Coordinates of C-alpha atoms in Angstrom, one line a residue:
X1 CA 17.4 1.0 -3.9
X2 CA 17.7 5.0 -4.5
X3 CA 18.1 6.3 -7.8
X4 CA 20.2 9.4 -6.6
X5 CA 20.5 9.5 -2.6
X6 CA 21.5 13.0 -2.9
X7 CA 17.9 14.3 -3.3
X8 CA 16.4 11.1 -1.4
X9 CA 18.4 12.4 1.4
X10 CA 16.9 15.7 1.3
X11 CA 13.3 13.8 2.3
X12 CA 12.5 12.8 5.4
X13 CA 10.6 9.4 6.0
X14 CA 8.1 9.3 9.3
X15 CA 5.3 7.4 10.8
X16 CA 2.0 9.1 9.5
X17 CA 0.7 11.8 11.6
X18 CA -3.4 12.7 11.9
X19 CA -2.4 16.0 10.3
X20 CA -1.2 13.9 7.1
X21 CA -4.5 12.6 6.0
X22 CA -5.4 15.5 4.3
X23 CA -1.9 15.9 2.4
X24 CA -2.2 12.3 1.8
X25 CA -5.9 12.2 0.5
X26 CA -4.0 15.0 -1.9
X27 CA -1.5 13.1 -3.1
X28 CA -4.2 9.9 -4.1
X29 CA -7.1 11.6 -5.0
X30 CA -5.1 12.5 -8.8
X31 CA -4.3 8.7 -9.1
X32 CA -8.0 7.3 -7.8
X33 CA -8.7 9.9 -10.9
X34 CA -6.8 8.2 -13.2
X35 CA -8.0 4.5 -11.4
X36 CA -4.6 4.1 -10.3
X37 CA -5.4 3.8 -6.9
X38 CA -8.7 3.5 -5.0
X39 CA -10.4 6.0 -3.4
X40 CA -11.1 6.0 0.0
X41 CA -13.2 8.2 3.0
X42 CA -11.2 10.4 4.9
X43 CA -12.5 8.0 7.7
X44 CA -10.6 5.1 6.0
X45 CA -7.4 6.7 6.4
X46 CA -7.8 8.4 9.9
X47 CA -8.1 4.6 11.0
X48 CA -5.7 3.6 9.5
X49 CA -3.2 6.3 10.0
X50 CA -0.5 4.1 11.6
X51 CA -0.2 1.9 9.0
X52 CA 1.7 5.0 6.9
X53 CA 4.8 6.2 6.6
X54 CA 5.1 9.7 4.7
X55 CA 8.0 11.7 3.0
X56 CA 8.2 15.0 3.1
X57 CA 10.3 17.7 1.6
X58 CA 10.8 21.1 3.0
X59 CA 7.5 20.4 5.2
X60 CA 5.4 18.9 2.3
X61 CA 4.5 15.8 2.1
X62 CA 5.4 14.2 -1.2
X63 CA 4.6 10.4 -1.1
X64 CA 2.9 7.8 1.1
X65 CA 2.9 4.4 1.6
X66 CA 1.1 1.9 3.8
X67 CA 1.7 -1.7 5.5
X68 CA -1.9 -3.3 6.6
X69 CA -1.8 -6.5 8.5
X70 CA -4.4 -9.2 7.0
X71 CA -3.4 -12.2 8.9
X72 CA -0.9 -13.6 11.3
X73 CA 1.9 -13.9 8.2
X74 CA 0.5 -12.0 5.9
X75 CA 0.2 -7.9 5.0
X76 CA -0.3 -5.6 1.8
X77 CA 1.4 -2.6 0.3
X78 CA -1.8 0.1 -0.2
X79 CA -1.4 3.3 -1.4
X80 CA 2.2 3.5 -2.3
X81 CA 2.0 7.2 -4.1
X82 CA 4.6 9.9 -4.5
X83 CA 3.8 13.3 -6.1
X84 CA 4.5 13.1 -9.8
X85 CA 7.4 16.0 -9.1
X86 CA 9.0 13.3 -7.3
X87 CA 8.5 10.5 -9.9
X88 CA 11.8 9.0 -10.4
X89 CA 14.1 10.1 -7.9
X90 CA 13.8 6.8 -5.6
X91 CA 11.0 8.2 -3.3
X92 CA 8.8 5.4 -3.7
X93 CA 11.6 2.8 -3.2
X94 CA 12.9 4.4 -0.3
X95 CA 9.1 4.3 1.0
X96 CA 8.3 1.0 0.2
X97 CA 12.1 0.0 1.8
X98 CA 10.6 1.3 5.1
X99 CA 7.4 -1.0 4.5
X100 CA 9.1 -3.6 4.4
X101 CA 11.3 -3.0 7.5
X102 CA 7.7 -2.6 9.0
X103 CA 5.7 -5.7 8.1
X104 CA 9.4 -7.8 9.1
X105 CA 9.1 -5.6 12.4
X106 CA 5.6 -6.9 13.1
X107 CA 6.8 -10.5 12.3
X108 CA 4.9 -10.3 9.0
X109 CA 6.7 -13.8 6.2
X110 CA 4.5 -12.3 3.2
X111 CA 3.6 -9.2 1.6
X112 CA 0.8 -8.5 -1.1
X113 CA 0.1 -5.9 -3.3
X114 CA -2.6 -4.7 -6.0
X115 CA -0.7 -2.7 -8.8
X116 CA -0.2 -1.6 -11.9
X117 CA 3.9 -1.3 -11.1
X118 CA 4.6 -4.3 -11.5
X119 CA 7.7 -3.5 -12.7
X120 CA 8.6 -1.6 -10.0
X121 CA 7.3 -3.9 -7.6
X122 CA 9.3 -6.9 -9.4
X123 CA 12.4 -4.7 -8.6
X124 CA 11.4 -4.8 -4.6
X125 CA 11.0 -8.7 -4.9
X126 CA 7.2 -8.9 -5.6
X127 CA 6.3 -11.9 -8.0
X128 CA 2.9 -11.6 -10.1
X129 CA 0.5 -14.6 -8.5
X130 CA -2.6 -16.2 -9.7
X131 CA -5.6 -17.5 -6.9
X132 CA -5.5 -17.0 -3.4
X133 CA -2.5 -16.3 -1.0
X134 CA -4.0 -17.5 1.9
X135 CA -5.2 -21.3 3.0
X136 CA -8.7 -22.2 2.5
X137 CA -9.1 -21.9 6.5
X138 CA -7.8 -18.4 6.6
X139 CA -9.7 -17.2 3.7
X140 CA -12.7 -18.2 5.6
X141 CA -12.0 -15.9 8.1
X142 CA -10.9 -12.8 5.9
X143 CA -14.1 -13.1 4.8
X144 CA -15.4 -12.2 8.1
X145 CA -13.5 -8.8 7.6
X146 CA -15.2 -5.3 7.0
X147 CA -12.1 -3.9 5.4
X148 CA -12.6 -3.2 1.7
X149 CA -9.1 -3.7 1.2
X150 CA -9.4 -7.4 2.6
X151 CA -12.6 -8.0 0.5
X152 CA -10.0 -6.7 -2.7
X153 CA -7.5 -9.4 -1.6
X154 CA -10.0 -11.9 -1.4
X155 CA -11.5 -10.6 -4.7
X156 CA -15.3 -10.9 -3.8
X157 CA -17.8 -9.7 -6.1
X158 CA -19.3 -7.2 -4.0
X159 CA -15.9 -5.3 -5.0
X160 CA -15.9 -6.0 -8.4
X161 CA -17.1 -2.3 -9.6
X162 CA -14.3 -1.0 -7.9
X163 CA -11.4 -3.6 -9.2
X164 CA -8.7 -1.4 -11.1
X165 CA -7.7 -4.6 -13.3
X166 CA -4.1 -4.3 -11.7
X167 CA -1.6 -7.5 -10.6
X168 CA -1.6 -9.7 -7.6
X169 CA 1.7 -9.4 -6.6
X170 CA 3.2 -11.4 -3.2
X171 CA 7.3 -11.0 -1.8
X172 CA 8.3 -13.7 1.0
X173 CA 10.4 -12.4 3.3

């Protein structure tokens, strides 16, 4: 899944620390910028700091990616991002690798993602989907979620200013 494992190997992969959010915030805030990715509070991520996993070169963190549990079978892929002088030497494959040993881990059968990668999501096993991924009952439930992510899935309207236009993407496990 590396394109060159020598300088993959020189990266170490963790679990998110709270002394990441910042250097993570860093790493979005150039691609919310360009409406790659969404922006989020600093909050946002502080509760959600266990759902990352962060590489990290010579004590810098240079990419991010995260595994968020929607339902009992079912989690998403947010803000995969690697630093642009890491773009193409199989950080984000490595990272989203580890995602998926995660949501399998947790017991998770599907994964879902909002992107404009498709490409390189379609390499990882993602599929571009139409409509909902859930069942009518579950959907019903999502809805009951405050989780702007989870209202993104569900694509409400009250999100709609802050829909990127990217691909519904889903990978069965």
């Amino acid at each position: 899944m590396t394109d060159s494992p020598s300088v993959v190997s020189a990266v170490t992969f963790r679990p998110a620390r709270t002394q990441d959010v910042r250097a993570i915030r860093a790493l979005v805030t150039p691609l919310a910028e360009q409406r790659v990715l969404l922006q989020k509070e600093a909050v946002a991520y502080y509760e959600s700091v266990g759902d990352f996993v962060v590489a990290e070169r010579d004590g810098v963190i240079v990419g991010c990616g995260a595994v968020h549990v929607l339902w009992e079978d079912l989690a998403e892929i947010r803000t995969l991002a690697v630093a642009e002088s890491e773009l193409g030497r199989g950080v984000g494959g490595e990272l989203l690798t580890r995602l998926v040993a995660r949501a399998r881990a947790l017991g998770v059968a599907r994964l879902f993602c909002l992107t404009f990668e498709t490409e390189f999501f379609g390499r990882h096993g993602f599929e571009a989907i139409e409509g909902q991924a859930v069942e009518p009952e579950v959907y019903a439930e999502l809805l009951r979620s405050y989780d702007e992510g989870v209202a993104e899935f569900l694509d409400l309207e009250r999100v709609k200013p802050n829909t990127l236009g990217n691909t519904r993407m889903l990978r069965v496990l």
